Amino acid sequence: MANVLVTGAFGNVGSYVTAELLRQGHVVRCFDVRTPETEKKAAHFPGLVEVAWGDIRNGELVRQVARGQEVILHLAAVIPPISDENPDLARSVNIEGTRNLLEAAKAQETPPRFFYASTFDLFGHTQNLPPPRRADDPIEVSDVYTETKSVGEGLVRESGLPYLIFRFSDMPLIALRDAHPIMFEIGLDNRMETMHPADGALAVVNAISQPELWTGRLLLVGGGKEHGCQITYREFFTKLLTAMGIGMLPEEAFSKKEYVTDWLDTEESQRLLQYQRHTFDEIVAEVAALLGWKRLFVPLARPFVRRAILKISPYWKK
């Protein structure tokens, strides 16, 4: 059992990490920005965790929050599409926020172990290469988000702290969400790997009990081929939209551009952490189930929903 600080504790992955930490008996301090959504997720843990609200860019606040922690799990980040829309915010949160957290950790009498959540986007445009991607493959900065993650990884490596870095595959939000133009920016034939956020959380928390990993290791963490999580974007979208009763959208609505996703070699991380449990089909079923009674009205609404989604595609001209 350890005293563990989680940044971004009520985000997509953070909420699952918080739950898994509690399940494994850790003492949890949650740090996140206060919004109606994060307050709603915090309410799932009444009296079970210590909650600190605030901005990771506030160095003094970060020092207070980090005090007395044995392990820091740094999950907080600005991700696409917000990182594309507000690059200054992404750089200040993802880089300066990480720097604040590292300085707070180093200032402690007994420095904590430091976990950094990174991304498989760092491998860049690799569709012309045979998969899978491996931890020692070169990286390519392709946008603001990968720029900040590359810098963040460097800051962690230079910190002198005992650390562990995961480059995660895509972890879909298990929720019903509004369509966004970014969904059309991935070529349908792009390879991509998915993973249930609960499995990603299990990998993170299982690592705490293995101090030998916190020696500057970089692990690739994804859903795995055996669980049907190595797919194409076409398969991703077809299964998801079909399960929700909407049906696949015309190919002409999607970009033909190569995107920075690929399949990962997760043999080492799975052997060490034993976290891969959910299939991609299970992810799809869980998201579709959230429609509940609304599913009865999907056949009636289908033409209007499809038209509304296609309207935001920059490639759909019909």
mmCIF file of C-alpha atoms in Angstrom:
data_model
loop_
_atom_site.group_PDB
_atom_site.id
_atom_site.type_symbol
_atom_site.label_atom_id
_atom_site.label_comp_id
_atom_site.label_asym_id
_atom_site.label_seq_id
_atom_site.Cartn_x
_atom_site.Cartn_y
_atom_site.Cartn_z
ATOM 1 C CA MET A 1 0.000 0.000 0.000
ATOM 2 C CA ALA A 2 1.326 3.456 -0.905
ATOM 3 C CA ASN A 3 0.312 7.096 -0.707
ATOM 4 C CA VAL A 4 -0.435 7.933 -4.325
ATOM 5 C CA LEU A 5 -1.102 11.268 -6.015
ATOM 6 C CA VAL A 6 -3.065 11.129 -9.284
ATOM 7 C CA THR A 7 -3.132 14.184 -11.536
ATOM 8 C CA GLY A 8 -6.061 14.318 -13.933
ATOM 9 C CA ALA A 9 -7.725 11.945 -11.483
ATOM 10 C CA PHE A 10 -11.232 12.379 -12.874
ATOM 11 C CA GLY A 11 -10.430 12.288 -16.579
ATOM 12 C CA ASN A 12 -11.079 9.446 -19.024
ATOM 13 C CA VAL A 13 -8.204 7.289 -17.754
ATOM 14 C CA GLY A 14 -7.762 8.962 -14.365
ATOM 15 C CA SER A 15 -11.188 7.953 -13.063
ATOM 16 C CA TYR A 16 -10.398 4.303 -13.801
ATOM 17 C CA VAL A 17 -6.941 4.655 -12.223
ATOM 18 C CA THR A 18 -8.502 6.154 -9.082
ATOM 19 C CA ALA A 19 -10.952 3.254 -8.809
ATOM 20 C CA GLU A 20 -8.225 0.654 -9.360
ATOM 21 C CA LEU A 21 -5.946 2.261 -6.772
ATOM 22 C CA LEU A 22 -8.724 2.004 -4.208
ATOM 23 C CA ARG A 23 -9.450 -1.596 -5.195
ATOM 24 C CA GLN A 24 -5.798 -2.482 -4.572
ATOM 25 C CA GLY A 25 -5.770 -0.752 -1.191
ATOM 26 C CA HIS A 26 -3.742 2.414 -1.848
ATOM 27 C CA VAL A 27 -4.278 5.787 -0.162
ATOM 28 C CA VAL A 28 -5.288 8.165 -2.939
ATOM 29 C CA ARG A 29 -4.982 11.917 -3.324
ATOM 30 C CA CYS A 30 -6.763 13.218 -6.434
ATOM 31 C CA PHE A 31 -5.741 16.438 -8.189
ATOM 32 C CA ASP A 32 -7.800 17.867 -11.026
ATOM 33 C CA VAL A 33 -9.381 21.022 -12.410
ATOM 34 C CA ARG A 34 -12.826 21.627 -10.949
ATOM 35 C CA THR A 35 -15.585 21.429 -13.559
ATOM 36 C CA PRO A 36 -19.151 20.065 -13.470
ATOM 37 C CA GLU A 37 -17.879 16.893 -15.156
ATOM 38 C CA THR A 38 -14.960 16.286 -12.759
ATOM 39 C CA GLU A 39 -17.199 17.059 -9.777
ATOM 40 C CA LYS A 40 -19.646 14.433 -11.014
ATOM 41 C CA LYS A 41 -16.877 11.834 -11.268
ATOM 42 C CA ALA A 42 -15.436 12.794 -7.872
ATOM 43 C CA ALA A 43 -18.863 12.092 -6.379
ATOM 44 C CA HIS A 44 -18.353 8.423 -7.271
ATOM 45 C CA PHE A 45 -15.715 8.208 -4.506
ATOM 46 C CA PRO A 46 -17.420 9.801 -1.463
ATOM 47 C CA GLY A 47 -15.074 9.792 1.528
ATOM 48 C CA LEU A 48 -12.739 7.331 -0.177
ATOM 49 C CA VAL A 49 -10.144 9.733 -1.581
ATOM 50 C CA GLU A 50 -8.626 13.092 -0.713
ATOM 51 C CA VAL A 51 -9.535 15.613 -3.391
ATOM 52 C CA ALA A 52 -7.477 18.706 -4.238
ATOM 53 C CA TRP A 53 -8.900 21.039 -6.882
ATOM 54 C CA GLY A 54 -6.653 23.389 -8.807
ATOM 55 C CA ASP A 55 -4.446 24.223 -11.786
ATOM 56 C CA ILE A 56 -1.256 22.247 -12.349
ATOM 57 C CA ARG A 57 0.333 25.467 -13.651
ATOM 58 C CA ASN A 58 0.227 26.861 -10.091
ATOM 59 C CA GLY A 59 3.642 25.854 -8.772
ATOM 60 C CA GLU A 60 2.957 26.584 -5.098
ATOM 61 C CA LEU A 61 -0.297 24.624 -5.147
ATOM 62 C CA VAL A 62 1.433 21.704 -6.855
ATOM 63 C CA ARG A 63 4.114 21.638 -4.141
ATOM 64 C CA GLN A 64 1.419 21.407 -1.473
ATOM 65 C CA VAL A 65 -0.461 18.672 -3.303
ATOM 66 C CA ALA A 66 2.671 16.569 -3.922
ATOM 67 C CA ARG A 67 3.856 16.724 -0.321
ATOM 68 C CA GLY A 68 4.042 13.371 1.457
ATOM 69 C CA GLN A 69 3.306 11.242 -1.602
ATOM 70 C CA GLU A 70 5.268 8.061 -2.315
ATOM 71 C CA VAL A 71 4.104 7.670 -5.917
ATOM 72 C CA ILE A 72 2.978 10.333 -8.392
ATOM 73 C CA LEU A 73 0.871 9.210 -11.347
ATOM 74 C CA HIS A 74 0.909 12.082 -13.825
ATOM 75 C CA LEU A 75 -2.065 11.691 -16.160
ATOM 76 C CA ALA A 76 -3.196 15.321 -16.525
ATOM 77 C CA ALA A 77 -2.813 16.698 -20.047
ATOM 78 C CA VAL A 78 -4.503 18.744 -22.737
ATOM 79 C CA ILE A 79 -5.121 16.392 -25.668
ATOM 80 C CA PRO A 80 -6.489 16.719 -29.213
ATOM 81 C CA PRO A 81 -8.657 18.345 -30.417
ATOM 82 C CA ILE A 82 -8.245 20.987 -27.676
ATOM 83 C CA SER A 83 -4.455 20.954 -28.044
ATOM 84 C CA ASP A 84 -4.873 21.856 -31.739
ATOM 85 C CA GLU A 85 -7.432 24.558 -31.010
ATOM 86 C CA ASN A 86 -5.492 26.113 -28.105
ATOM 87 C CA PRO A 87 -1.768 25.296 -28.473
ATOM 88 C CA ASP A 88 -0.692 27.824 -25.838
ATOM 89 C CA LEU A 89 -2.900 26.129 -23.266
ATOM 90 C CA ALA A 90 -1.538 22.710 -24.268
ATOM 91 C CA ARG A 91 2.076 23.828 -23.929
ATOM 92 C CA SER A 92 1.539 25.537 -20.579
ATOM 93 C CA VAL A 93 -0.364 22.605 -19.037
ATOM 94 C CA ASN A 94 1.541 19.710 -20.606
ATOM 95 C CA ILE A 95 5.048 21.159 -20.324
ATOM 96 C CA GLU A 96 5.047 23.735 -17.518
ATOM 97 C CA GLY A 97 2.590 21.685 -15.472
ATOM 98 C CA THR A 98 4.855 18.648 -15.777
ATOM 99 C CA ARG A 99 7.856 20.771 -14.835
ATOM 100 C CA ASN A 100 6.027 22.039 -11.732
ATOM 101 C CA LEU A 101 5.178 18.504 -10.681
ATOM 102 C CA LEU A 102 8.730 17.252 -11.169
ATOM 103 C CA GLU A 103 10.171 20.162 -9.177
ATOM 104 C CA ALA A 104 7.682 19.478 -6.381
ATOM 105 C CA ALA A 105 8.692 15.815 -6.348
ATOM 106 C CA LYS A 106 12.421 16.580 -6.278
ATOM 107 C CA ALA A 107 11.942 19.021 -3.379
ATOM 108 C CA GLN A 108 10.753 16.258 -1.061
ATOM 109 C CA GLU A 109 13.118 14.718 1.475
ATOM 110 C CA THR A 110 12.297 11.276 0.062
ATOM 111 C CA PRO A 111 11.509 11.796 -3.623
ATOM 112 C CA PRO A 112 8.527 9.795 -4.873
ATOM 113 C CA ARG A 113 8.431 7.469 -7.837
ATOM 114 C CA PHE A 114 7.125 9.305 -10.901
ATOM 115 C CA PHE A 115 4.856 7.866 -13.594
ATOM 116 C CA TYR A 116 4.388 9.740 -16.868
ATOM 117 C CA ALA A 117 1.544 9.013 -19.297
ATOM 118 C CA SER A 118 2.717 9.445 -22.886
ATOM 119 C CA THR A 119 1.286 8.424 -26.244
ATOM 120 C CA PHE A 120 1.827 6.151 -29.232
ATOM 121 C CA ASP A 121 1.238 9.234 -31.389
ATOM 122 C CA LEU A 122 4.937 9.951 -30.842
ATOM 123 C CA PHE A 123 5.889 7.305 -33.391
ATOM 124 C CA GLY A 124 4.522 9.586 -36.083
ATOM 125 C CA HIS A 125 3.637 8.539 -39.624
ATOM 126 C CA THR A 126 4.492 4.840 -39.841
ATOM 127 C CA GLN A 127 1.866 3.308 -42.140
ATOM 128 C CA ASN A 128 4.615 2.595 -44.677
ATOM 129 C CA LEU A 129 6.505 0.484 -42.134
ATOM 130 C CA PRO A 130 5.703 -3.082 -41.124
ATOM 131 C CA PRO A 131 3.963 -3.167 -37.743
ATOM 132 C CA PRO A 132 4.174 -3.304 -34.794
ATOM 133 C CA ARG A 133 5.904 -0.278 -33.306
ATOM 134 C CA ARG A 134 8.520 -1.015 -30.659
ATOM 135 C CA ALA A 135 9.770 1.034 -27.726
ATOM 136 C CA ASP A 136 13.111 1.779 -29.374
ATOM 137 C CA ASP A 137 11.580 3.025 -32.644
ATOM 138 C CA PRO A 138 12.388 6.675 -33.481
ATOM 139 C CA ILE A 139 9.847 9.363 -32.668
ATOM 140 C CA GLU A 140 8.385 12.095 -34.867
ATOM 141 C CA VAL A 141 6.852 15.311 -33.559
ATOM 142 C CA SER A 142 3.797 15.845 -35.759
ATOM 143 C CA ASP A 143 1.631 18.355 -33.850
ATOM 144 C CA VAL A 144 1.449 20.403 -30.650
ATOM 145 C CA TYR A 145 0.341 17.432 -28.582
ATOM 146 C CA THR A 146 3.268 15.224 -29.603
ATOM 147 C CA GLU A 147 5.598 18.180 -29.170
ATOM 148 C CA THR A 148 4.491 18.542 -25.556
ATOM 149 C CA LYS A 149 4.698 14.810 -24.887
ATOM 150 C CA SER A 150 8.198 14.617 -26.344
ATOM 151 C CA VAL A 151 9.330 17.503 -24.147
ATOM 152 C CA GLY A 152 7.543 15.960 -21.162
ATOM 153 C CA GLU A 153 9.307 12.634 -21.590
ATOM 154 C CA GLY A 154 12.619 14.509 -21.752
ATOM 155 C CA LEU A 155 11.889 16.426 -18.552
ATOM 156 C CA VAL A 156 11.081 13.188 -16.738
ATOM 157 C CA ARG A 157 14.261 11.493 -17.967
ATOM 158 C CA GLU A 158 16.381 14.435 -16.836
ATOM 159 C CA SER A 159 14.718 14.741 -13.424
ATOM 160 C CA GLY A 160 16.867 12.258 -11.517
ATOM 161 C CA LEU A 161 13.694 10.702 -10.042
ATOM 162 C CA PRO A 162 12.870 6.997 -10.194
ATOM 163 C CA TYR A 163 10.435 6.973 -13.102
ATOM 164 C CA LEU A 164 8.348 4.886 -15.467
ATOM 165 C CA ILE A 165 6.873 6.012 -18.809
ATOM 166 C CA PHE A 166 3.985 4.381 -20.657
ATOM 167 C CA ARG A 167 3.189 5.199 -24.271
ATOM 168 C CA PHE A 168 -0.498 4.355 -24.375
ATOM 169 C CA SER A 169 -2.527 3.325 -27.396
ATOM 170 C CA ASP A 170 -5.891 4.971 -28.029
ATOM 171 C CA MET A 171 -8.312 4.579 -25.111
ATOM 172 C CA PRO A 172 -11.818 5.498 -26.309
ATOM 173 C CA LEU A 173 -14.027 7.486 -23.993
ATOM 174 C CA ILE A 174 -16.665 5.112 -22.649
ATOM 175 C CA ALA A 175 -19.404 7.666 -23.106
ATOM 176 C CA LEU A 176 -21.798 9.131 -25.642
ATOM 177 C CA ARG A 177 -20.199 12.257 -27.042
ATOM 178 C CA ASP A 178 -20.841 14.822 -29.711
ATOM 179 C CA ALA A 179 -19.294 14.424 -33.136
ATOM 180 C CA HIS A 180 -16.219 16.567 -33.895
ATOM 181 C CA PRO A 181 -14.505 17.298 -37.237
ATOM 182 C CA ILE A 182 -11.320 15.588 -35.991
ATOM 183 C CA MET A 183 -13.053 12.242 -36.434
ATOM 184 C CA PHE A 184 -12.787 12.671 -40.209
ATOM 185 C CA GLU A 185 -9.051 13.439 -40.205
ATOM 186 C CA ILE A 186 -7.931 9.822 -39.930
ATOM 187 C CA GLY A 187 -7.641 7.748 -43.099
ATOM 188 C CA LEU A 188 -9.902 4.705 -42.979
ATOM 189 C CA ASP A 189 -7.060 2.297 -43.752
ATOM 190 C CA ASN A 190 -4.858 3.616 -40.946
ATOM 191 C CA ARG A 191 -3.800 0.979 -38.459
ATOM 192 C CA MET A 192 -4.751 1.852 -34.900
ATOM 193 C CA GLU A 193 -4.699 0.080 -31.553
ATOM 194 C CA THR A 194 -7.380 0.579 -28.942
ATOM 195 C CA MET A 195 -7.651 -0.367 -25.277
ATOM 196 C CA HIS A 196 -10.343 -0.109 -22.639
ATOM 197 C CA PRO A 197 -9.321 2.634 -20.156
ATOM 198 C CA ALA A 198 -9.908 0.148 -17.314
ATOM 199 C CA ASP A 199 -7.128 -2.021 -18.765
ATOM 200 C CA GLY A 200 -4.818 0.966 -19.065
ATOM 201 C CA ALA A 201 -5.574 1.790 -15.440
ATOM 202 C CA LEU A 202 -4.812 -1.761 -14.351
ATOM 203 C CA ALA A 203 -1.408 -1.584 -16.051
ATOM 204 C CA VAL A 204 -0.587 1.667 -14.229
ATOM 205 C CA VAL A 205 -1.616 0.440 -10.794
ATOM 206 C CA ASN A 206 -0.059 -3.017 -11.182
ATOM 207 C CA ALA A 207 3.279 -1.281 -11.839
ATOM 208 C CA ILE A 208 3.267 0.257 -8.346
ATOM 209 C CA SER A 209 3.916 -3.139 -6.760
ATOM 210 C CA GLN A 210 6.950 -3.691 -9.018
ATOM 211 C CA PRO A 211 9.609 -1.167 -7.915
ATOM 212 C CA GLU A 212 12.139 -2.758 -10.262
ATOM 213 C CA LEU A 213 10.266 -1.175 -13.191
ATOM 214 C CA TRP A 214 10.833 2.378 -11.937
ATOM 215 C CA THR A 215 14.350 2.628 -13.299
ATOM 216 C CA GLY A 216 13.724 4.685 -16.401
ATOM 217 C CA ARG A 217 11.683 2.073 -18.262
ATOM 218 C CA LEU A 218 9.557 2.903 -21.304
ATOM 219 C CA LEU A 219 6.721 0.461 -21.955
ATOM 220 C CA LEU A 220 4.171 0.334 -24.751
ATOM 221 C CA VAL A 221 0.681 -0.324 -23.390
ATOM 222 C CA GLY A 222 -2.235 -1.229 -25.654
ATOM 223 C CA GLY A 223 -5.172 -3.597 -25.993
ATOM 224 C CA GLY A 224 -3.279 -6.308 -27.861
ATOM 225 C CA LYS A 225 -3.842 -8.377 -30.993
ATOM 226 C CA GLU A 226 -5.326 -11.311 -29.080
ATOM 227 C CA HIS A 227 -8.155 -9.091 -27.845
ATOM 228 C CA GLY A 228 -9.050 -7.789 -31.284
ATOM 229 C CA CYS A 229 -7.727 -4.324 -30.429
ATOM 230 C CA GLN A 230 -5.364 -4.046 -33.400
ATOM 231 C CA ILE A 231 -7.704 -2.801 -36.105
ATOM 232 C CA THR A 232 -8.055 -0.223 -38.851
ATOM 233 C CA TYR A 233 -9.874 3.035 -38.425
ATOM 234 C CA ARG A 234 -12.472 1.680 -40.846
ATOM 235 C CA GLU A 235 -13.155 -1.257 -38.516
ATOM 236 C CA PHE A 236 -13.215 1.076 -35.505
ATOM 237 C CA PHE A 237 -15.819 3.366 -36.993
ATOM 238 C CA THR A 238 -17.897 0.698 -38.723
ATOM 239 C CA LYS A 239 -18.333 -1.372 -35.558
ATOM 240 C CA LEU A 240 -19.029 1.614 -33.337
ATOM 241 C CA LEU A 241 -21.556 3.332 -35.603
ATOM 242 C CA THR A 242 -23.263 0.061 -36.517
ATOM 243 C CA ALA A 243 -23.653 -0.890 -32.851
ATOM 244 C CA MET A 244 -25.254 2.495 -32.182
ATOM 245 C CA GLY A 245 -27.703 2.016 -35.048
ATOM 246 C CA ILE A 246 -26.280 4.853 -37.158
ATOM 247 C CA GLY A 247 -24.379 2.800 -39.706
ATOM 248 C CA MET A 248 -21.044 3.467 -41.372
ATOM 249 C CA LEU A 249 -20.667 6.839 -43.086
ATOM 250 C CA PRO A 250 -19.581 7.261 -46.724
ATOM 251 C CA GLU A 251 -15.878 6.787 -47.360
ATOM 252 C CA GLU A 252 -15.792 10.152 -49.154
ATOM 253 C CA ALA A 253 -16.410 11.920 -45.824
ATOM 254 C CA PHE A 254 -12.996 10.882 -44.516
ATOM 255 C CA SER A 255 -9.530 12.187 -45.200
ATOM 256 C CA LYS A 256 -7.140 10.043 -47.212
ATOM 257 C CA LYS A 257 -4.236 11.338 -45.103
ATOM 258 C CA GLU A 258 -1.996 9.096 -43.072
ATOM 259 C CA TYR A 259 -2.490 9.586 -39.350
ATOM 260 C CA VAL A 260 -0.144 8.981 -36.422
ATOM 261 C CA THR A 261 -1.614 5.724 -35.134
ATOM 262 C CA ASP A 262 -0.318 2.167 -35.396
ATOM 263 C CA TRP A 263 -0.186 -1.227 -33.749
ATOM 264 C CA LEU A 264 2.129 -1.742 -30.783
ATOM 265 C CA ASP A 265 4.399 -4.499 -29.531
ATOM 266 C CA THR A 266 2.877 -4.976 -26.077
ATOM 267 C CA GLU A 267 4.408 -8.383 -25.335
ATOM 268 C CA GLU A 268 6.734 -7.025 -22.655
ATOM 269 C CA SER A 269 4.183 -4.817 -20.895
ATOM 270 C CA GLN A 270 1.565 -7.590 -20.866
ATOM 271 C CA ARG A 271 4.085 -10.117 -19.520
ATOM 272 C CA LEU A 272 5.072 -7.760 -16.704
ATOM 273 C CA LEU A 273 1.688 -6.243 -15.840
ATOM 274 C CA GLN A 274 -1.036 -8.679 -16.957
ATOM 275 C CA TYR A 275 -3.567 -5.985 -17.829
ATOM 276 C CA GLN A 276 -5.169 -6.924 -21.164
ATOM 277 C CA ARG A 277 -8.723 -8.103 -20.440
ATOM 278 C CA HIS A 278 -11.266 -6.339 -22.668
ATOM 279 C CA THR A 279 -11.790 -6.910 -26.377
ATOM 280 C CA PHE A 280 -12.586 -4.122 -28.796
ATOM 281 C CA ASP A 281 -16.033 -5.647 -29.292
ATOM 282 C CA GLU A 282 -16.617 -5.294 -25.548
ATOM 283 C CA ILE A 283 -15.635 -1.618 -25.733
ATOM 284 C CA VAL A 284 -18.124 -1.095 -28.568
ATOM 285 C CA ALA A 285 -20.898 -2.909 -26.704
ATOM 286 C CA GLU A 286 -20.286 -0.881 -23.549
ATOM 287 C CA VAL A 287 -20.505 2.431 -25.406
ATOM 288 C CA ALA A 288 -23.598 1.381 -27.376
ATOM 289 C CA ALA A 289 -25.332 0.231 -24.177
ATOM 290 C CA LEU A 290 -25.198 3.794 -22.883
ATOM 291 C CA LEU A 291 -27.947 4.693 -25.357
ATOM 292 C CA GLY A 292 -30.382 2.871 -23.099
ATOM 293 C CA TRP A 293 -34.021 3.607 -23.941
ATOM 294 C CA LYS A 294 -32.941 6.141 -26.574
ATOM 295 C CA ARG A 295 -31.989 3.209 -28.790
ATOM 296 C CA LEU A 296 -35.701 2.694 -29.517
ATOM 297 C CA PHE A 297 -35.761 6.010 -31.385
ATOM 298 C CA VAL A 298 -32.531 5.536 -33.345
ATOM 299 C CA PRO A 299 -34.250 4.134 -36.498
ATOM 300 C CA LEU A 300 -36.436 7.258 -36.670
ATOM 301 C CA ALA A 301 -33.599 9.673 -35.995
ATOM 302 C CA ARG A 302 -30.975 7.877 -38.101
ATOM 303 C CA PRO A 303 -31.262 9.985 -41.313
ATOM 304 C CA PHE A 304 -31.108 13.226 -39.355
ATOM 305 C CA VAL A 305 -28.185 12.062 -37.191
ATOM 306 C CA ARG A 306 -26.207 10.932 -40.237
ATOM 307 C CA ARG A 307 -26.874 14.227 -42.002
ATOM 308 C CA ALA A 308 -25.788 16.224 -38.942
ATOM 309 C CA ILE A 309 -22.555 14.238 -38.573
ATOM 310 C CA LEU A 310 -21.680 14.464 -42.260
ATOM 311 C CA LYS A 311 -22.274 18.213 -42.179
ATOM 312 C CA ILE A 312 -19.170 18.719 -39.996
ATOM 313 C CA SER A 313 -16.907 16.714 -42.314
ATOM 314 C CA PRO A 314 -14.585 19.021 -44.299
ATOM 315 C CA TYR A 315 -14.414 16.329 -47.017
ATOM 316 C CA TRP A 316 -18.111 15.650 -47.583
ATOM 317 C CA LYS A 317 -19.392 17.679 -50.527
ATOM 318 C CA LYS A 318 -22.679 15.953 -51.315
#
